[in-house]
mmCIF file of C-alpha atoms in Angstrom:
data_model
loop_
_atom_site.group_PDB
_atom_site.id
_atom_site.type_symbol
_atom_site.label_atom_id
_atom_site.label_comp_id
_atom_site.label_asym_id
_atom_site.label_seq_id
_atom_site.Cartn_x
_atom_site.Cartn_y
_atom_site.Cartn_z
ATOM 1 C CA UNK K 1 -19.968 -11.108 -6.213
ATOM 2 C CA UNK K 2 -16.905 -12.864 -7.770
ATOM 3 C CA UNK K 3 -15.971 -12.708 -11.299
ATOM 4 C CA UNK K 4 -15.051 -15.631 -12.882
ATOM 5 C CA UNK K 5 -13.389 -16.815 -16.152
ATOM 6 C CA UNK K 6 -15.687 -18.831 -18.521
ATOM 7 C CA UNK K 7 -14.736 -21.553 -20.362
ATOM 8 C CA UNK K 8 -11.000 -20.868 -21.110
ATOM 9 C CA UNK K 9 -8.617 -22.361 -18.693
ATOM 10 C CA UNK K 10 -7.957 -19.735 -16.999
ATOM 11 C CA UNK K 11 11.925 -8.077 8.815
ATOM 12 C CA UNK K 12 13.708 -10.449 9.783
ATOM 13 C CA UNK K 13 11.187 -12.451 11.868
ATOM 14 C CA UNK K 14 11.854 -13.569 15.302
ATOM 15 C CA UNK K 15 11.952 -17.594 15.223
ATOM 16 C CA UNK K 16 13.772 -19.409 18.487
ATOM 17 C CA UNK K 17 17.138 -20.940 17.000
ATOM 18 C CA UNK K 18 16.469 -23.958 19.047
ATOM 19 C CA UNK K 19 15.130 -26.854 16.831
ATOM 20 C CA UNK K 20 13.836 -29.973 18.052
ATOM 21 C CA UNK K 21 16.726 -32.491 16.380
ATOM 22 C CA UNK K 22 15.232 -34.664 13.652
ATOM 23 C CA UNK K 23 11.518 -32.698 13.612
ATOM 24 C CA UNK K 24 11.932 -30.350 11.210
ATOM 25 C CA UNK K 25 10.017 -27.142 11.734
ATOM 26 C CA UNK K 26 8.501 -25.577 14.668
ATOM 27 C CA UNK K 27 5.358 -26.630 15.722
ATOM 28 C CA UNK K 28 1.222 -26.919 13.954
ATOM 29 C CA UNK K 29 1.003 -25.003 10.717
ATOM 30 C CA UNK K 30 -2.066 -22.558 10.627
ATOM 31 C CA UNK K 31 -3.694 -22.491 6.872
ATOM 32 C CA UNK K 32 -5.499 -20.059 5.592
ATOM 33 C CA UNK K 33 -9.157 -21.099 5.321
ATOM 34 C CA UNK K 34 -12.145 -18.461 3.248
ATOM 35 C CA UNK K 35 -11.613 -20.235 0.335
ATOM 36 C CA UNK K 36 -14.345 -20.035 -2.180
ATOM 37 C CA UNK K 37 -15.391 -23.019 -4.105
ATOM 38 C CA UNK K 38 -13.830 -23.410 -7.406
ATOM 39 C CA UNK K 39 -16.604 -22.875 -10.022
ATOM 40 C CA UNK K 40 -15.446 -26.153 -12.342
ATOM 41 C CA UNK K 41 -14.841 -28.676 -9.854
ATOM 42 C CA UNK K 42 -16.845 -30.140 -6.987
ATOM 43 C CA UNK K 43 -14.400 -29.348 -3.992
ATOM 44 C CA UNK K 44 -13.893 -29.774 -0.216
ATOM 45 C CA UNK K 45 -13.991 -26.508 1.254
ATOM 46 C CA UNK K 46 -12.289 -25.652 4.858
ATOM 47 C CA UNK K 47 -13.933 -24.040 7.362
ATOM 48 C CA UNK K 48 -13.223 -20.963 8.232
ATOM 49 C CA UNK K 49 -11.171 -20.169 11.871
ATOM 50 C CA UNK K 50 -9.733 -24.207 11.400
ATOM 51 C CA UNK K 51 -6.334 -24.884 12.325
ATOM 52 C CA UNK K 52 -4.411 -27.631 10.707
ATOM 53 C CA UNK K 53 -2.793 -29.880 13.276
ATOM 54 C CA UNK K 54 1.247 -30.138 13.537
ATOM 55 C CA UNK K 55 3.159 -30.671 10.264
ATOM 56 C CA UNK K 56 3.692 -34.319 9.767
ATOM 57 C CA UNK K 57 6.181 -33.739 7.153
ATOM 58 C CA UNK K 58 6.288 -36.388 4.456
ATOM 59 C CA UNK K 59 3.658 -38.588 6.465
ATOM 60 C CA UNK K 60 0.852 -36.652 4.911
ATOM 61 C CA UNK K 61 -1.707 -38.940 4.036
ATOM 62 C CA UNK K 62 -5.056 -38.154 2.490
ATOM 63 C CA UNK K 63 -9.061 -38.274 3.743
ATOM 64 C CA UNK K 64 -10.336 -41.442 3.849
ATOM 65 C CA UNK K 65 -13.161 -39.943 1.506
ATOM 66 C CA UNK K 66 -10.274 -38.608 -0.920
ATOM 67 C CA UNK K 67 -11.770 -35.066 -0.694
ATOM 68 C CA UNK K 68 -9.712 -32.567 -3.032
ATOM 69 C CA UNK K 69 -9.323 -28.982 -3.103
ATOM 70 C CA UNK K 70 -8.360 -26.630 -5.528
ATOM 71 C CA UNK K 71 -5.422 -24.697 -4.712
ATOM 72 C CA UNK K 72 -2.921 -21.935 -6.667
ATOM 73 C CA UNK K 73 0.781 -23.073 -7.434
ATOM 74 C CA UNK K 74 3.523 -21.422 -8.858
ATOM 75 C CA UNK K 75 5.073 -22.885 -12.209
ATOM 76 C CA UNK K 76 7.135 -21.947 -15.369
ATOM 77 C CA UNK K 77 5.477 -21.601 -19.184
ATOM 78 C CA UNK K 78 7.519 -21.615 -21.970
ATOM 79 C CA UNK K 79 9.025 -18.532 -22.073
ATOM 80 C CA UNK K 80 10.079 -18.358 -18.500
ATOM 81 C CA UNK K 81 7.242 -16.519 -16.664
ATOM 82 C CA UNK K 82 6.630 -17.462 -13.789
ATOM 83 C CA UNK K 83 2.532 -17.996 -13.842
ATOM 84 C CA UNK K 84 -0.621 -18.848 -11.091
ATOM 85 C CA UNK K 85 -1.934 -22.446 -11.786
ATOM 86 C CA UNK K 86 -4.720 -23.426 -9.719
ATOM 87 C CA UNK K 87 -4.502 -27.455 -9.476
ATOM 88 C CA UNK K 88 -7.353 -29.651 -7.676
ATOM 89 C CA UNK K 89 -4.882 -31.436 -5.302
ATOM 90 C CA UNK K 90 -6.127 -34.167 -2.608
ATOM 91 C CA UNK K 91 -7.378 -32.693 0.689
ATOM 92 C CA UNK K 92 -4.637 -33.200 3.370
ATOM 93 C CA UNK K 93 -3.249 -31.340 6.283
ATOM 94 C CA UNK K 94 -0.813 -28.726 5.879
ATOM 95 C CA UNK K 95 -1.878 -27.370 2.715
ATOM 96 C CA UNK K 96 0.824 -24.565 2.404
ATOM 97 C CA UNK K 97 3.225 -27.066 2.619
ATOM 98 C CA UNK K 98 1.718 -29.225 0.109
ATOM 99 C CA UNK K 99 1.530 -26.599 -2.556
ATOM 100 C CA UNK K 100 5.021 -26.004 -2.739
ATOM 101 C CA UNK K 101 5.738 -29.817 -3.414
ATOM 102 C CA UNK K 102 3.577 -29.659 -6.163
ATOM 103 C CA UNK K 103 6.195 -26.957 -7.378
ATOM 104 C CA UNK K 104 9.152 -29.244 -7.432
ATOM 105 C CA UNK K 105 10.211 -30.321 -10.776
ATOM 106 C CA UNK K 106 10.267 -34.677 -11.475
ATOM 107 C CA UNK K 107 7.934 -34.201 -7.837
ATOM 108 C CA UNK K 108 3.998 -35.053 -8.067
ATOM 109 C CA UNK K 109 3.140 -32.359 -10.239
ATOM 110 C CA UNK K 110 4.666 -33.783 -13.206
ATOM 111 C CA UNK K 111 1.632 -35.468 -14.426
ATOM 112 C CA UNK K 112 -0.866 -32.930 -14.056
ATOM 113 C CA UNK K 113 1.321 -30.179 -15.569
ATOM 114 C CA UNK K 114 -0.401 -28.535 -18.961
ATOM 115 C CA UNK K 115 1.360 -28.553 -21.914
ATOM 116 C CA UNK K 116 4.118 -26.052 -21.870
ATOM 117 C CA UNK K 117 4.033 -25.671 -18.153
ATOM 118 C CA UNK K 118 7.176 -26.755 -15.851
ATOM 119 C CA UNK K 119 8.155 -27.382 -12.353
ATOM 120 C CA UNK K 120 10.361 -24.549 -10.605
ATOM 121 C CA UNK K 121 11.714 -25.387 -7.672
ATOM 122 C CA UNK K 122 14.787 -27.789 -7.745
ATOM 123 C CA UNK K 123 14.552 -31.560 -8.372
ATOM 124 C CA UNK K 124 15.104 -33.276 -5.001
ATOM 125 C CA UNK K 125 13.992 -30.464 -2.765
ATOM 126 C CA UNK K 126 11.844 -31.365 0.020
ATOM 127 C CA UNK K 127 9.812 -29.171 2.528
ATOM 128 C CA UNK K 128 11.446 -30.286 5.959
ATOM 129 C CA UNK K 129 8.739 -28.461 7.876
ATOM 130 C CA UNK K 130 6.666 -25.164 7.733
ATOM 131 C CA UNK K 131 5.087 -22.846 10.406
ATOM 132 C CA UNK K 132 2.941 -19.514 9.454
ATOM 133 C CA UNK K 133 3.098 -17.280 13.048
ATOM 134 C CA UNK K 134 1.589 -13.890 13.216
ATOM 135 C CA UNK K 135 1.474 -13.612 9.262
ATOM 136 C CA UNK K 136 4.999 -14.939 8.459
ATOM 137 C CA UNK K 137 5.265 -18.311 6.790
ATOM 138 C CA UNK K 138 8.654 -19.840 7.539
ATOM 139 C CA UNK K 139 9.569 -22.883 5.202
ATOM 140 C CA UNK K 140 12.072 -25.084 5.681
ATOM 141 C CA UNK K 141 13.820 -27.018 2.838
ATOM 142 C CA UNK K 142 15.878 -29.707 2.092
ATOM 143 C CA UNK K 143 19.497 -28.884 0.783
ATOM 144 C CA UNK K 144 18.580 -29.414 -2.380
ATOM 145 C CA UNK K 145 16.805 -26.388 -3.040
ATOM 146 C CA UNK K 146 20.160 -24.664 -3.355
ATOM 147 C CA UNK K 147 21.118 -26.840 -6.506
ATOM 148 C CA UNK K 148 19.459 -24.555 -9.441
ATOM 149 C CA UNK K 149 21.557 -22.356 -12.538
ATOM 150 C CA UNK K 150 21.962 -19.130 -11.742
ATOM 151 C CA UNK K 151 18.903 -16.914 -14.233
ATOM 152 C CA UNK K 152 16.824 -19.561 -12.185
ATOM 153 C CA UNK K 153 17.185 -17.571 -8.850
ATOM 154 C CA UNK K 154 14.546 -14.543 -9.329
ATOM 155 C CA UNK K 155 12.413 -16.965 -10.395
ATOM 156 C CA UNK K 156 12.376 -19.447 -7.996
ATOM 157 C CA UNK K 157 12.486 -16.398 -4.786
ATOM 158 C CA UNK K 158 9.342 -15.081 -6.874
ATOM 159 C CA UNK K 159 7.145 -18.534 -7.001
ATOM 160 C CA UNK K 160 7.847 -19.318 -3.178
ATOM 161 C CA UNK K 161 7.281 -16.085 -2.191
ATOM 162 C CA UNK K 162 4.142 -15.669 -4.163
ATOM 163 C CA UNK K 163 2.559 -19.198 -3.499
ATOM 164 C CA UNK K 164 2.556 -18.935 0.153
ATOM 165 C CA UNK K 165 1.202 -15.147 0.054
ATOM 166 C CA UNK K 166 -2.282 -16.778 -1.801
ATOM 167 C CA UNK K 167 -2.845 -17.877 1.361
ATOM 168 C CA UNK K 168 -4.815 -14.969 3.678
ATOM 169 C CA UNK K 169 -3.358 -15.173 7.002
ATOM 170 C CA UNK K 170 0.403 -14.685 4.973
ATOM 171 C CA UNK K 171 1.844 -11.100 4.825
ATOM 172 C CA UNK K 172 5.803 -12.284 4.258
ATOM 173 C CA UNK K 173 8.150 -15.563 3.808
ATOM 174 C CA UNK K 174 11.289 -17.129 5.708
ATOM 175 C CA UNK K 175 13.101 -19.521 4.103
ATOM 176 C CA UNK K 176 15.272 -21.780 5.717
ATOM 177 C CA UNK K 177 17.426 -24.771 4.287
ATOM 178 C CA UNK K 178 18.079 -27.218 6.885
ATOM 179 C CA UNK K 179 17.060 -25.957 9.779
ATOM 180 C CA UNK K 180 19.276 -22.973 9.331
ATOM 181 C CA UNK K 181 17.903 -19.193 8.165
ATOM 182 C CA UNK K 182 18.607 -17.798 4.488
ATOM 183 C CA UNK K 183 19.476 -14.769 4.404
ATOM 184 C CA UNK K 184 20.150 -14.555 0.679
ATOM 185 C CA UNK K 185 20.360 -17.187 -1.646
ATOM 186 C CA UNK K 186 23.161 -19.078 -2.722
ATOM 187 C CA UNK K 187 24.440 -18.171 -6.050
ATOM 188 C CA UNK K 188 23.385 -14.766 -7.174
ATOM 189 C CA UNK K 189 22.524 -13.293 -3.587
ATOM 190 C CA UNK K 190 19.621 -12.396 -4.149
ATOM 191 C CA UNK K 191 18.229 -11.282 -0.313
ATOM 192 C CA UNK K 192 15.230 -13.553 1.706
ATOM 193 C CA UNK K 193 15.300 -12.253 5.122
ATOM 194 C CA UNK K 194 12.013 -10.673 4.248
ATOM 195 C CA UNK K 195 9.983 -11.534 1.456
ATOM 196 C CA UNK K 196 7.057 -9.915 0.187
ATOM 197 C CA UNK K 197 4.533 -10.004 -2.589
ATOM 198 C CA UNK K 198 5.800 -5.629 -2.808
ATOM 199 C CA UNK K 199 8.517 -7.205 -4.092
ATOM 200 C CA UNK K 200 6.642 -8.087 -7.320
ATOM 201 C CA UNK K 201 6.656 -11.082 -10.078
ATOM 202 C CA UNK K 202 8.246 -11.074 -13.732
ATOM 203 C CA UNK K 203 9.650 -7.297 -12.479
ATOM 204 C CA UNK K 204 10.522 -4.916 -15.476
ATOM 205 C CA UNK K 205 11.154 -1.605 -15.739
ATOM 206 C CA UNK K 206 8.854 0.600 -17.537
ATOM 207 C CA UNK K 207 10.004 2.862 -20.753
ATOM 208 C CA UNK K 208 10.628 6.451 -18.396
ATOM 209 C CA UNK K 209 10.900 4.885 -15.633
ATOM 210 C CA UNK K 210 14.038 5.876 -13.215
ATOM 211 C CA UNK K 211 15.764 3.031 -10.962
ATOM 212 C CA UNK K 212 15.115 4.356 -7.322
ATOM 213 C CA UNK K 213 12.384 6.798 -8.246
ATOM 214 C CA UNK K 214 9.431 4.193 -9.278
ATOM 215 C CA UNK K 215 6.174 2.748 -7.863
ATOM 216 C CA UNK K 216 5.451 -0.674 -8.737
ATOM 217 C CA UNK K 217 1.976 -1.908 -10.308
ATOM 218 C CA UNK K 218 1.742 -5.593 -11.119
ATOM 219 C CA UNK K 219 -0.505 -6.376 -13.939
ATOM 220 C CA UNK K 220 -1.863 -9.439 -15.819
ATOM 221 C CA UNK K 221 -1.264 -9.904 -19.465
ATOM 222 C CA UNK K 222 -2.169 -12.974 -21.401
ATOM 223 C CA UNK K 223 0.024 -15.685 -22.830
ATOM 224 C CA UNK K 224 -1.313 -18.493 -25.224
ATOM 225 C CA UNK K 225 -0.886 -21.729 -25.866
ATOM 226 C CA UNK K 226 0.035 -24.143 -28.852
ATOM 227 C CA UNK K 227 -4.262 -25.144 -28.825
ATOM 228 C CA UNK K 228 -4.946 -21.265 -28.691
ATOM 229 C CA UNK K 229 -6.231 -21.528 -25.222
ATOM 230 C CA UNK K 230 -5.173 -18.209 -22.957
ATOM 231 C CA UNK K 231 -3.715 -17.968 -19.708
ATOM 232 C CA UNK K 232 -3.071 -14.734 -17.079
ATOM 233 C CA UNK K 233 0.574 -13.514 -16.704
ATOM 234 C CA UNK K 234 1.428 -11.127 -13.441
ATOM 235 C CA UNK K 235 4.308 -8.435 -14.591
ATOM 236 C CA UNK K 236 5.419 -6.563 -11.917
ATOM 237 C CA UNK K 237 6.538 -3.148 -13.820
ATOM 238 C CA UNK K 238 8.029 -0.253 -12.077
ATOM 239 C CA UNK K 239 6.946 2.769 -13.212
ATOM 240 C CA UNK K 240 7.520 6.909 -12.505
ATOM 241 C CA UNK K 241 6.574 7.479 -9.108
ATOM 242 C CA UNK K 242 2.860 7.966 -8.815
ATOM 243 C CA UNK K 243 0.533 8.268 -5.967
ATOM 244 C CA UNK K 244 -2.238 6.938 -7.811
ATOM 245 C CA UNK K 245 -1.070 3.173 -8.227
ATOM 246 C CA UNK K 246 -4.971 2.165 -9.480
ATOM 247 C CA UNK K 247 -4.756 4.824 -12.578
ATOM 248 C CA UNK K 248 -1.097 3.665 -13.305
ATOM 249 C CA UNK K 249 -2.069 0.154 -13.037
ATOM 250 C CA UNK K 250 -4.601 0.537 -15.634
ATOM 251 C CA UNK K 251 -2.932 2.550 -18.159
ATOM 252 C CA UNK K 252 0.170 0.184 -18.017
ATOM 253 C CA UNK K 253 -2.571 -2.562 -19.004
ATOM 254 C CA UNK K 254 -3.784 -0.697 -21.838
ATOM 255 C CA UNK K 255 -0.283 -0.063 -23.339
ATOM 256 C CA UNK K 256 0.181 -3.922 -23.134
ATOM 257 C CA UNK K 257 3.297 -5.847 -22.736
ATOM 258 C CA UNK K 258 7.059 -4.190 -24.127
ATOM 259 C CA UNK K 259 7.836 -4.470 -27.801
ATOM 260 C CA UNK K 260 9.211 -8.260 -28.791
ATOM 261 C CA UNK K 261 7.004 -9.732 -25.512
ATOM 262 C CA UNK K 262 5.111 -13.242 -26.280
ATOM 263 C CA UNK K 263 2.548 -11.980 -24.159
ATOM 264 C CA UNK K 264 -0.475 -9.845 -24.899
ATOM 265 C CA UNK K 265 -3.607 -7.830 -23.283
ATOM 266 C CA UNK K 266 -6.931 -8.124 -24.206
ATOM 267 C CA UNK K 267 -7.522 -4.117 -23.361
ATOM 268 C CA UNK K 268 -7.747 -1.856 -26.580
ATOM 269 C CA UNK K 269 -5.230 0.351 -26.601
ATOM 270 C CA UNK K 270 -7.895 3.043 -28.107
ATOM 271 C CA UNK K 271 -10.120 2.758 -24.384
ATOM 272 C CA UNK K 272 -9.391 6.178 -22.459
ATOM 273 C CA UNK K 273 -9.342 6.527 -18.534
ATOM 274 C CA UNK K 274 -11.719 9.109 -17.317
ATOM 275 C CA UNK K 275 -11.567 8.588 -14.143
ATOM 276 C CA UNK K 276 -10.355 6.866 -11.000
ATOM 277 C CA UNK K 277 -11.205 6.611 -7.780
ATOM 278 C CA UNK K 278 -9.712 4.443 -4.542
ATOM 279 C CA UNK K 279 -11.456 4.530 -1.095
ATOM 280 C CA UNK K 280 -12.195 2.786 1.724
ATOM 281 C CA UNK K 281 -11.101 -0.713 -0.154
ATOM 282 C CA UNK K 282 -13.120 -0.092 -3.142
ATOM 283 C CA UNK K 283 -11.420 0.637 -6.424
ATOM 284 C CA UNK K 284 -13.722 2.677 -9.162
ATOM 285 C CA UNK K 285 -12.481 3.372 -12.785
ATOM 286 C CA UNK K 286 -14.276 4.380 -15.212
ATOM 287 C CA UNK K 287 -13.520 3.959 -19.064
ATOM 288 C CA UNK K 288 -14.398 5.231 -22.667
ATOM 289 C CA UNK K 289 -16.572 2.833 -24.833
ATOM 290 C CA UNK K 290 -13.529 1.643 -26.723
ATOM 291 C CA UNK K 291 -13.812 -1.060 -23.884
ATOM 292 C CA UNK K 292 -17.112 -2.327 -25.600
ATOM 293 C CA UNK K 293 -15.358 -2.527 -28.991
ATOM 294 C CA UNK K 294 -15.244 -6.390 -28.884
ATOM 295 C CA UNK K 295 -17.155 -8.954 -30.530
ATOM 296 C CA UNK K 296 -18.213 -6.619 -33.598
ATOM 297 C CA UNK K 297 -18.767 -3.458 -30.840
ATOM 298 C CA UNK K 298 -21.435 -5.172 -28.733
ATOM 299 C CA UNK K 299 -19.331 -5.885 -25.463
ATOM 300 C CA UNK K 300 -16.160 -6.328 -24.118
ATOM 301 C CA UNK K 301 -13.760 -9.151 -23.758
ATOM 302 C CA UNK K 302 -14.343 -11.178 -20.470
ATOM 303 C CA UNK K 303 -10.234 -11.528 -20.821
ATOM 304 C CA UNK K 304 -9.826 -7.522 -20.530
ATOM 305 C CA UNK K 305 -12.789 -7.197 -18.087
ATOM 306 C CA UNK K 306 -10.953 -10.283 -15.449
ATOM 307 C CA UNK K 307 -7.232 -8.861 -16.437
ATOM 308 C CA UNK K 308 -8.689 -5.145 -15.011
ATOM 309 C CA UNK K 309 -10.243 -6.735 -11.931
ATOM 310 C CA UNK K 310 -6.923 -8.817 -11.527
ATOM 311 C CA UNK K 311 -4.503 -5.700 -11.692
ATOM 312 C CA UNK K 312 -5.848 -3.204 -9.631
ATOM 313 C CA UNK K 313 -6.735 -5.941 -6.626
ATOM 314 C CA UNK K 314 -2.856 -6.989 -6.574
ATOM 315 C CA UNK K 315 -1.966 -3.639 -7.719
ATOM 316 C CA UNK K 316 -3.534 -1.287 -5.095
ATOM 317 C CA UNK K 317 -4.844 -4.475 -2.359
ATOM 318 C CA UNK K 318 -8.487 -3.114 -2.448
ATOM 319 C CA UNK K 319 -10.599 -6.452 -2.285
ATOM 320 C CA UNK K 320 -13.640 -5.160 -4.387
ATOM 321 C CA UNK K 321 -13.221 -3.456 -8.223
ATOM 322 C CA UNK K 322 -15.829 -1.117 -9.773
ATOM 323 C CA UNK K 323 -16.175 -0.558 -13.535
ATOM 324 C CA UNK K 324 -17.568 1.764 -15.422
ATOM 325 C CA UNK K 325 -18.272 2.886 -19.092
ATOM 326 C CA UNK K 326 -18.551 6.449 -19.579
ATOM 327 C CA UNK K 327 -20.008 7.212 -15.872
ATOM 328 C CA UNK K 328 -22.983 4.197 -15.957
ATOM 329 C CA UNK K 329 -21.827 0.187 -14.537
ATOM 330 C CA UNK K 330 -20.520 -1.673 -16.991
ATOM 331 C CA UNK K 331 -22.622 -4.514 -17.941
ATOM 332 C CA UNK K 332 -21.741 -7.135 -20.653
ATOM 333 C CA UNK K 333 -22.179 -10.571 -21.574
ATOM 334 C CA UNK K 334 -22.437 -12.769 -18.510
ATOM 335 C CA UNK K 335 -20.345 -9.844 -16.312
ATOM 336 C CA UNK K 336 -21.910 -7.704 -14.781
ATOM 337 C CA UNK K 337 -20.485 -4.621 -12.354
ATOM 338 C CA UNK K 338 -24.026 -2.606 -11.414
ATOM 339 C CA UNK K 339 -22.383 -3.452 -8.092
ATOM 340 C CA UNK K 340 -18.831 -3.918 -6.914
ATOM 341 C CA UNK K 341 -16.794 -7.439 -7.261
ATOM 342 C CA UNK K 342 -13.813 -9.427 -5.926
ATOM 343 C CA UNK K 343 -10.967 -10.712 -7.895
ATOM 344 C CA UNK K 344 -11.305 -14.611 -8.534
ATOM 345 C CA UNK K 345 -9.775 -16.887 -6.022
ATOM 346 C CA UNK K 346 -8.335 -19.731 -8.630
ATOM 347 C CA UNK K 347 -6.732 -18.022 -11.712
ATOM 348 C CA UNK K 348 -5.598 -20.040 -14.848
ATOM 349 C CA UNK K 349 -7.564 -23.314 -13.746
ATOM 350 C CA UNK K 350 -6.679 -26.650 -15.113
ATOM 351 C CA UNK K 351 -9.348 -28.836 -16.510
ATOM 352 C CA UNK K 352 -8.650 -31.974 -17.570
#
């Protein structure tokens, strides 16, 4: 079972130096492919074990039948975040590759970008080629992706990083500018010989917290736009060491975003843990009532229930969440945990 938003939009790896002159990257890009079905949007879905023939570069051209499919790009809101959009883009091959053009500001995302949403990567860059071999995802771009202001750096190493770790079958990124390895990046040196999604999103450090003596949890708060309608924000906040990364996750949630933040959670800051559990994938936490508290005390917010299941999946990587209120399954409104559920596949859709 999947839970689903209603009605709100919602190292060093070893690559041969020799490059075949004028081809870009390396040879067929393999896409990830158990991608569920969007739930607003009639959508092409890939089949499972399918490998996407070689990288044509910028000779993609799209299904004769236009299929689409809805996949998760990085972008900007207004206050700098960088957020998970989930676009319906047309159905071509090399999919990793398209997402991150869809990420490139005055590129084809333009029209399709919500109000108060923008474009991170620099204007101009191109994706020269991109290979994904044995769980690393090696992109190659155009020298234009060097040409960005300096507090645009984090941000930009965050997105790419983070867009091509949606898909399954990618554990870490390469990037490469011109058929030449980046070891950091150009104006702040910030390092990409190895880049991970452990190296968080939005990163802050927690109030206590110790530089060099922290675990990391990475949870979603909301941010809202100018029509009131909510989206889901990934902070990555380091906090004291822990070995229980699913109980810190959660009660960083509850105490919500730092003092002065735009953003905001949709968990009480009354509910109590009472307990926690992690095993064998599964992730079990059970709460006080205070979690019912919403809508005049009769159930809780769907935006606290999907922020919970969204934290402790990137948080602790168990694939199923388990919520309780005061030992029995929760169970409220159209969400309903008498058994265990996955995080959703598209977060922050875009409906149009």
């Amino acid at each position: 079972m999947e839970i689903r938003r209603i009605g709100k939009m919602t190292a060093v790896i070893g690559v041969s130096a020799l490059l075949l002159s004028g081809c870009g990257l390396f040879g067929p890009e393999k896409e990830a492919t158990s991608i569920d079905p969007p739930p607003f949007s009639e959508v092409a879905v890939e089949t499972p074990g399918a490998q996407s023939p070689t990288d044509a570069g910028a000779g993609e051209t799209v299904a004769a039948t236009q299929e689409s499919v809805e996949r998760t790009v990085y972008l900007l809101d207004t206050t700098g975040y960088v957020v998970p959009v989930s676009l319906t883009l047309p159905k071509v091959e090399g999919m990793a590759k398209q997402v991150l053009t869809y990420m490139v500001k005055d590129g084809p995302v333009e029209s399709m970008l919500p109000s108060g949403f923008s474009a991170v990567l620099p204007k101009g860059t191109q994706v020269k080629g991109l290979v994904i071999k044995d769980g690393v995802a090696t992109v190659d771009f155009s020298k234009e992706f060097k040409k960005y202001d300096e507090k645009q750096e984090k941000t930009i190493v965050d997105a790419v990083t983070r867009a091509l770790t949606e898909f399954s079958n990618v554990k870490s990124v390469q990037i490469w500018v011109n058929g030449t390895p980046l070891s950091e990046m150009p104006v702040s040196q910030t390092p990409t010989t190895f880049l991970d999604r452990n190296l968080g999103v939005n990163l802050e450090l927690a109030e206590g917290a110790v530089p060099g003596k922290t675990s990391a949890v990475t949870v979603y708060f909301q941010g809202q736009l100018d029509d009131n309608r909510t989206y889901f924000v990934p902070v990555t906040r380091l906090v004291p060491e822990t070995e229980n990364i699913a109980k810190a996750a959660v009660e960083e949630l509850i105490k919500g975003p730092k003092q002065g933040s735009p953003l905001f959670s949709s968990l009480l800051q009354t509910t109590r843990i009472l307990d926690v559990r992690q095993e064998s994938g599964l992730v079990t936490v059970n709460l006080s009532d205070d979690i019912l508290k919403y809508d005049d005390g009769r159930e809780a917010s769907p935006e606290a229930l999907e922020s919970l299941v969204l934290s402790l999946s990137d948080s602790t990587g168990a694939k199923n969440v388990q919520l309780m209120v005061e030992g029995k399954p929760l169970k409220s409104g159209s969400f309903d945990f008498s058994k265990p559920v996955s995080r959703s596949v598209h977060i922050n859709s875009i409906q149009y």
